Short mmCIF file of C-alpha atoms in Angstrom, two decimals:
data_model
loop_
_atom_site.label_atom_id
_atom_site.label_comp_id
_atom_site.label_asym_id
_atom_site.label_seq_id
_atom_site.Cartn_x
_atom_site.Cartn_y
_atom_site.Cartn_z
CA MET A 1147 0.00 0.00 0.00
CA PRO A 1148 1.52 3.37 -0.96
CA THR A 1149 2.18 5.94 1.71
CA THR A 1150 1.28 9.60 1.18
CA LEU A 1151 3.47 11.73 3.45
CA ILE A 1152 2.25 15.06 4.72
CA THR A 1153 5.18 17.33 5.55
CA PRO A 1154 6.41 19.49 7.18
CA VAL A 1155 5.15 19.65 10.79
CA GLU A 1156 2.77 22.54 10.13
CA ASP A 1157 1.13 20.63 7.31
CA ARG A 1158 0.55 17.69 9.62
CA LYS A 1159 -0.97 19.96 12.24
CA ARG A 1160 -3.18 21.57 9.61
CA LEU A 1161 -4.46 18.19 8.47
CA ALA A 1162 -5.03 17.13 12.07
CA ARG A 1163 -7.07 20.28 12.70
CA ARG A 1164 -9.10 19.61 9.56
CA LEU A 1165 -9.84 16.03 10.63
CA ALA A 1166 -10.79 17.01 14.18
CA GLY A 1167 -12.69 20.08 13.03
CA SER A 1168 -16.15 18.52 13.24
CA GLY A 1169 -15.90 18.44 17.02
CA ARG A 1170 -17.24 14.88 17.13
CA GLY A 1171 -15.64 11.48 17.52
CA PHE A 1172 -16.42 8.29 15.61
CA ALA A 1173 -19.54 7.31 17.55
CA GLU A 1174 -21.08 10.78 17.45
CA GLN A 1175 -20.51 11.07 13.71
CA TYR A 1176 -22.84 8.09 13.37
CA GLY A 1177 -25.48 9.24 15.83
CA PHE A 1178 -24.31 7.88 19.19
CA ARG A 1179 -23.85 10.60 21.77
CA VAL A 1180 -20.80 10.29 23.97
CA THR A 1181 -21.77 11.80 27.29
CA ASN A 1182 -20.92 10.85 30.85
CA ASN A 1183 -24.19 9.13 31.70
CA PRO A 1184 -24.96 5.41 32.12
CA ALA A 1185 -27.08 4.95 29.00
CA SER A 1186 -24.67 6.75 26.67
CA LEU A 1187 -21.62 4.90 27.95
CA PHE A 1188 -23.33 1.52 27.67
CA GLN A 1189 -24.43 2.23 24.11
CA VAL A 1190 -20.83 3.09 23.21
CA LEU A 1191 -19.75 -0.21 24.80
CA TYR A 1192 -22.15 -2.39 22.83
CA LEU A 1193 -21.32 -0.44 19.68
CA ALA A 1194 -17.67 -1.35 20.35
CA VAL A 1195 -18.61 -5.02 20.75
CA LEU A 1196 -20.38 -4.99 17.39
CA LEU A 1197 -17.60 -3.07 15.63
CA ALA A 1198 -15.00 -5.56 16.84
CA ARG A 1199 -16.75 -8.39 15.01
CA ARG A 1200 -15.60 -9.14 11.47
CA GLY A 1201 -17.64 -7.68 8.66
CA ASP A 1202 -18.96 -4.40 7.36
CA PHE A 1203 -18.71 -1.66 9.97
CA ARG A 1204 -21.98 -0.21 8.69
CA ARG A 1205 -23.71 -3.43 9.64
CA ALA A 1206 -22.30 -3.04 13.15
CA LEU A 1207 -23.71 0.49 13.31
CA ASP A 1208 -27.08 -0.76 12.09
CA GLY A 1209 -27.08 -3.41 14.80
CA ALA A 1210 -26.28 -0.92 17.55
CA ARG A 1211 -28.97 1.46 16.30
CA ALA A 1212 -31.48 -1.39 16.20
CA LEU A 1213 -30.76 -2.30 19.81
CA ARG A 1214 -31.16 1.32 20.87
CA ASP A 1215 -34.31 1.85 18.80
CA GLU A 1216 -35.86 -1.27 20.33
CA GLY A 1217 -35.64 0.56 23.66
CA TRP A 1218 -32.57 -1.30 24.92
CA ASP A 1219 -30.60 1.90 25.42
CA SER A 1220 -29.20 1.03 28.85
CA ALA A 1221 -27.69 -1.98 30.55
CA ALA A 1222 -30.77 -2.43 32.73
CA ARG A 1223 -33.17 -2.45 29.78
CA LEU A 1224 -31.04 -4.76 27.65
CA ALA A 1225 -30.60 -7.07 30.65
CA ARG A 1226 -34.40 -7.48 30.85
CA SER A 1227 -34.73 -8.36 27.15
CA LEU A 1228 -35.45 -11.90 25.99
CA HIS A 1229 -32.84 -13.86 24.08
CA GLU A 1230 -35.20 -14.58 21.18
CA ASP A 1231 -36.05 -10.88 20.88
CA ARG A 1232 -32.37 -9.94 20.74
CA VAL A 1233 -31.82 -12.55 18.03
CA ARG A 1234 -34.73 -11.18 16.01
CA VAL A 1235 -33.60 -7.56 16.27
CA LEU A 1236 -30.00 -8.39 15.40
CA ARG A 1237 -30.99 -10.51 12.41
CA ASP A 1238 -33.42 -7.88 11.15
CA SER A 1239 -30.61 -5.30 11.32
CA GLY A 1240 -28.45 -7.40 9.01
CA GLN A 1241 -26.12 -9.12 11.47
CA ARG A 1242 -24.49 -12.25 10.10
CA GLY A 1243 -22.65 -15.24 11.46
CA ASP A 1244 -23.67 -16.77 14.77
CA VAL A 1245 -26.30 -14.24 15.75
CA GLY A 1246 -27.49 -16.46 18.58
CA ALA A 1247 -24.07 -16.36 20.22
CA LEU A 1248 -23.92 -12.58 19.78
CA ALA A 1249 -27.34 -12.23 21.41
CA VAL A 1250 -26.14 -14.33 24.34
CA ALA A 1251 -22.97 -12.25 24.69
CA LEU A 1252 -24.88 -8.96 24.68
CA GLY A 1253 -27.36 -10.25 27.24
CA ASP A 1254 -24.54 -11.49 29.47
CA LEU A 1255 -22.74 -8.17 29.07
CA ALA A 1256 -25.79 -6.18 30.11
CA ARG A 1257 -26.56 -8.39 33.11
CA THR A 1258 -22.96 -8.28 34.30
CA VAL A 1259 -22.82 -4.48 34.09
CA VAL A 1260 -26.04 -4.34 36.11
CA GLU A 1261 -24.84 -6.86 38.70
CA ARG A 1262 -21.35 -5.41 39.19
CA TYR A 1263 -21.90 -1.71 38.55
CA ARG A 1264 -25.67 -1.18 38.88
CA GLY A 1265 -25.81 -0.57 35.16
CA ASP A 1266 -23.42 2.37 35.35
CA LEU A 1267 -19.92 2.14 33.84
CA ARG A 1268 -18.96 5.24 35.79
CA ARG A 1269 -18.94 2.95 38.84
CA LEU A 1270 -16.34 0.80 37.07
CA ARG A 1271 -14.22 3.91 36.73
CA SER A 1272 -14.68 4.66 40.43
CA VAL A 1273 -13.81 1.10 41.44
CA ALA A 1274 -10.62 1.46 39.38
CA HIS A 1275 -9.86 4.75 41.17
CA HIS A 1276 -9.38 6.38 37.76
CA ASP A 1277 -6.34 4.19 37.10
CA PRO A 1278 -6.15 3.52 33.33
CA ALA A 1279 -4.59 0.06 33.63
CA ARG A 1280 -7.23 -1.01 36.15
CA GLU A 1281 -10.03 0.43 34.04
CA ARG A 1282 -8.80 -1.58 31.07
CA ALA A 1283 -8.57 -4.71 33.19
CA LEU A 1284 -12.09 -4.34 34.59
CA LEU A 1285 -13.54 -3.68 31.14
CA ALA A 1286 -11.79 -6.77 29.77
CA GLU A 1287 -13.42 -8.87 32.51
CA LEU A 1288 -16.87 -8.12 31.07
CA PRO A 1289 -18.49 -10.78 28.84
CA GLY A 1290 -17.79 -10.27 25.14
CA VAL A 1291 -15.13 -7.63 25.80
CA ASP A 1292 -11.57 -8.23 24.61
CA ASP A 1293 -8.64 -5.89 24.10
CA GLN A 1294 -9.97 -4.70 20.75
CA VAL A 1295 -13.36 -3.84 22.27
CA VAL A 1296 -11.60 -2.01 25.10
CA ASP A 1297 -9.64 0.09 22.60
CA LEU A 1298 -12.79 0.92 20.62
CA PHE A 1299 -14.68 1.91 23.76
CA LEU A 1300 -11.86 3.99 25.21
CA ARG A 1301 -11.25 5.64 21.82
CA GLU A 1302 -14.58 7.37 22.45
CA ALA A 1303 -14.57 7.51 26.26
CA GLN A 1304 -11.19 9.26 26.46
CA ALA A 1305 -13.02 12.51 25.71
CA LEU A 1306 -14.64 12.06 29.14
CA TRP A 1307 -12.27 9.74 31.00
CA ARG A 1308 -9.19 11.82 30.39
CA GLU A 1309 -6.89 9.60 32.40
CA VAL A 1310 -7.02 6.84 29.75
CA ALA A 1311 -5.68 9.06 26.95
CA PRO A 1312 -3.98 8.68 24.58
CA VAL A 1313 -5.95 5.87 22.92
CA ALA A 1314 -5.98 5.06 19.22
CA ASP A 1315 -7.43 1.90 17.69
CA ARG A 1316 -5.76 -0.02 14.86
CA ARG A 1317 -7.90 1.63 12.15
CA ALA A 1318 -6.98 5.12 13.31
CA LEU A 1319 -3.30 4.19 13.49
CA ALA A 1320 -3.42 2.68 10.00
CA ALA A 1321 -4.79 5.97 8.65
CA ALA A 1322 -2.29 8.02 10.66
CA ARG A 1323 0.63 6.04 9.23
CA ARG A 1324 -0.66 6.30 5.67
CA LEU A 1325 -1.18 10.05 6.00
CA GLY A 1326 2.18 10.60 7.68
CA LEU A 1327 0.61 11.83 10.91
CA GLY A 1328 2.44 9.43 13.18
CA ARG A 1329 2.70 5.81 14.23
CA SER A 1330 1.36 5.84 17.77
CA ALA A 1331 -1.36 7.25 19.97
CA ALA A 1332 1.27 9.47 21.58
CA ASP A 1333 2.13 10.95 18.17
CA LEU A 1334 -1.51 11.81 17.60
CA ALA A 1335 -1.83 13.26 21.10
CA GLY A 1336 0.96 15.66 20.18
CA LEU A 1337 -1.01 16.85 17.16
CA ALA A 1338 -4.06 17.30 19.40
CA SER A 1339 -2.03 19.47 21.80
CA GLY A 1340 -2.52 16.88 24.53
CA GLU A 1341 -6.27 17.55 24.80
CA SER A 1342 -8.13 14.26 25.29
CA GLU A 1343 -11.36 15.53 23.75
CA ARG A 1344 -9.64 16.82 20.62
CA LEU A 1345 -7.65 13.60 20.45
CA ALA A 1346 -10.89 11.59 20.52
CA TRP A 1347 -12.18 13.69 17.60
CA LEU A 1348 -8.96 13.21 15.65
CA VAL A 1349 -8.72 9.47 16.27
CA GLY A 1350 -12.39 8.97 15.43
CA ALA A 1351 -12.00 10.89 12.19
CA LEU A 1352 -8.95 8.83 11.23
CA ALA A 1353 -10.82 5.60 11.87
CA ARG A 1354 -13.61 6.82 9.59
CA VAL A 1355 -11.10 7.71 6.86
CA ASP A 1356 -9.75 4.16 6.91
CA LEU A 1357 -13.11 2.41 7.13
CA GLU A 1358 -14.68 4.58 4.41
CA HIS A 1359 -11.55 4.60 2.22
CA ARG A 1360 -11.58 8.41 2.11
CA TYR A 1361 -7.84 8.92 1.58
CA GLY A 1362 -8.35 10.40 -1.86
CA GLU A 1363 -10.35 13.39 -0.67
CA LEU A 1364 -7.62 14.26 1.81
CA THR A 1365 -4.61 13.77 -0.44
CA GLY A 1366 -6.05 14.41 -3.90
CA ARG A 1367 -4.86 10.97 -4.93
CA PRO A 1368 -6.78 7.70 -5.39
#
C-alpha cells in the first residue's frame, strides 16, 4: 500500500485540525452521543462489541442502532430483554454469522454491568480509582469484551475519561501512518495538543477515513 506523506510539521498539524474540526468522535458522527451518563456509555460499549466483530462496519452500526431503537438503550433495559427478541432484532438489522451467540454475549454483558456496577460504567471507573490500567482490566473482565473492544470503547470515552488518553485503535493508526501523521497514539496526542477531547475527535476521524476509504479526498490521490 503506498504511503502519502504530509510534511512538514505545520502541514501535519493543519491536516489534524481539519480532521478534528467537526468536534465529534467516531460514535457521534454516526449518531451515538458520547456523554458521561450510564445509557450513553453503555451504548458506546455495545457499539464497540459490534464493531469488533468481522464484517462491514456499517452493519455493526445498524445493529447498535437497532438495539437502541428497540428501547434497549441502557444496561438495565437490555438485561431485561429476551434472548429470542435480541436474536430477532439483530438478524433484522443485518447481522451475520452466529447471531445467537452474539445475542447471548450482549445479554450477558448487560446483566454483568447491572450486577457489578448497577448498570453504570462510571462505577467501574470509580472502582478502578481512575487508574487507566485497572479500568482496562475491569472492562476486559466483562463478557464479550476483549482488548480490541476495550480500545474501541476507550477511543470514544477518552473525551470524558481523560486519564485513559492517549488511545488510538488499529484503524486510526493505519490511517495516521498512511497520512504521515504518526505511528502511535502518543504521536496523535501531540497533534491534538494533549487535549483528550480533541484527540478523541482526531482518532475517530482517522478511523472513519480508513473504514470509508476516504484517503483520496484528503490527499487528492486515489
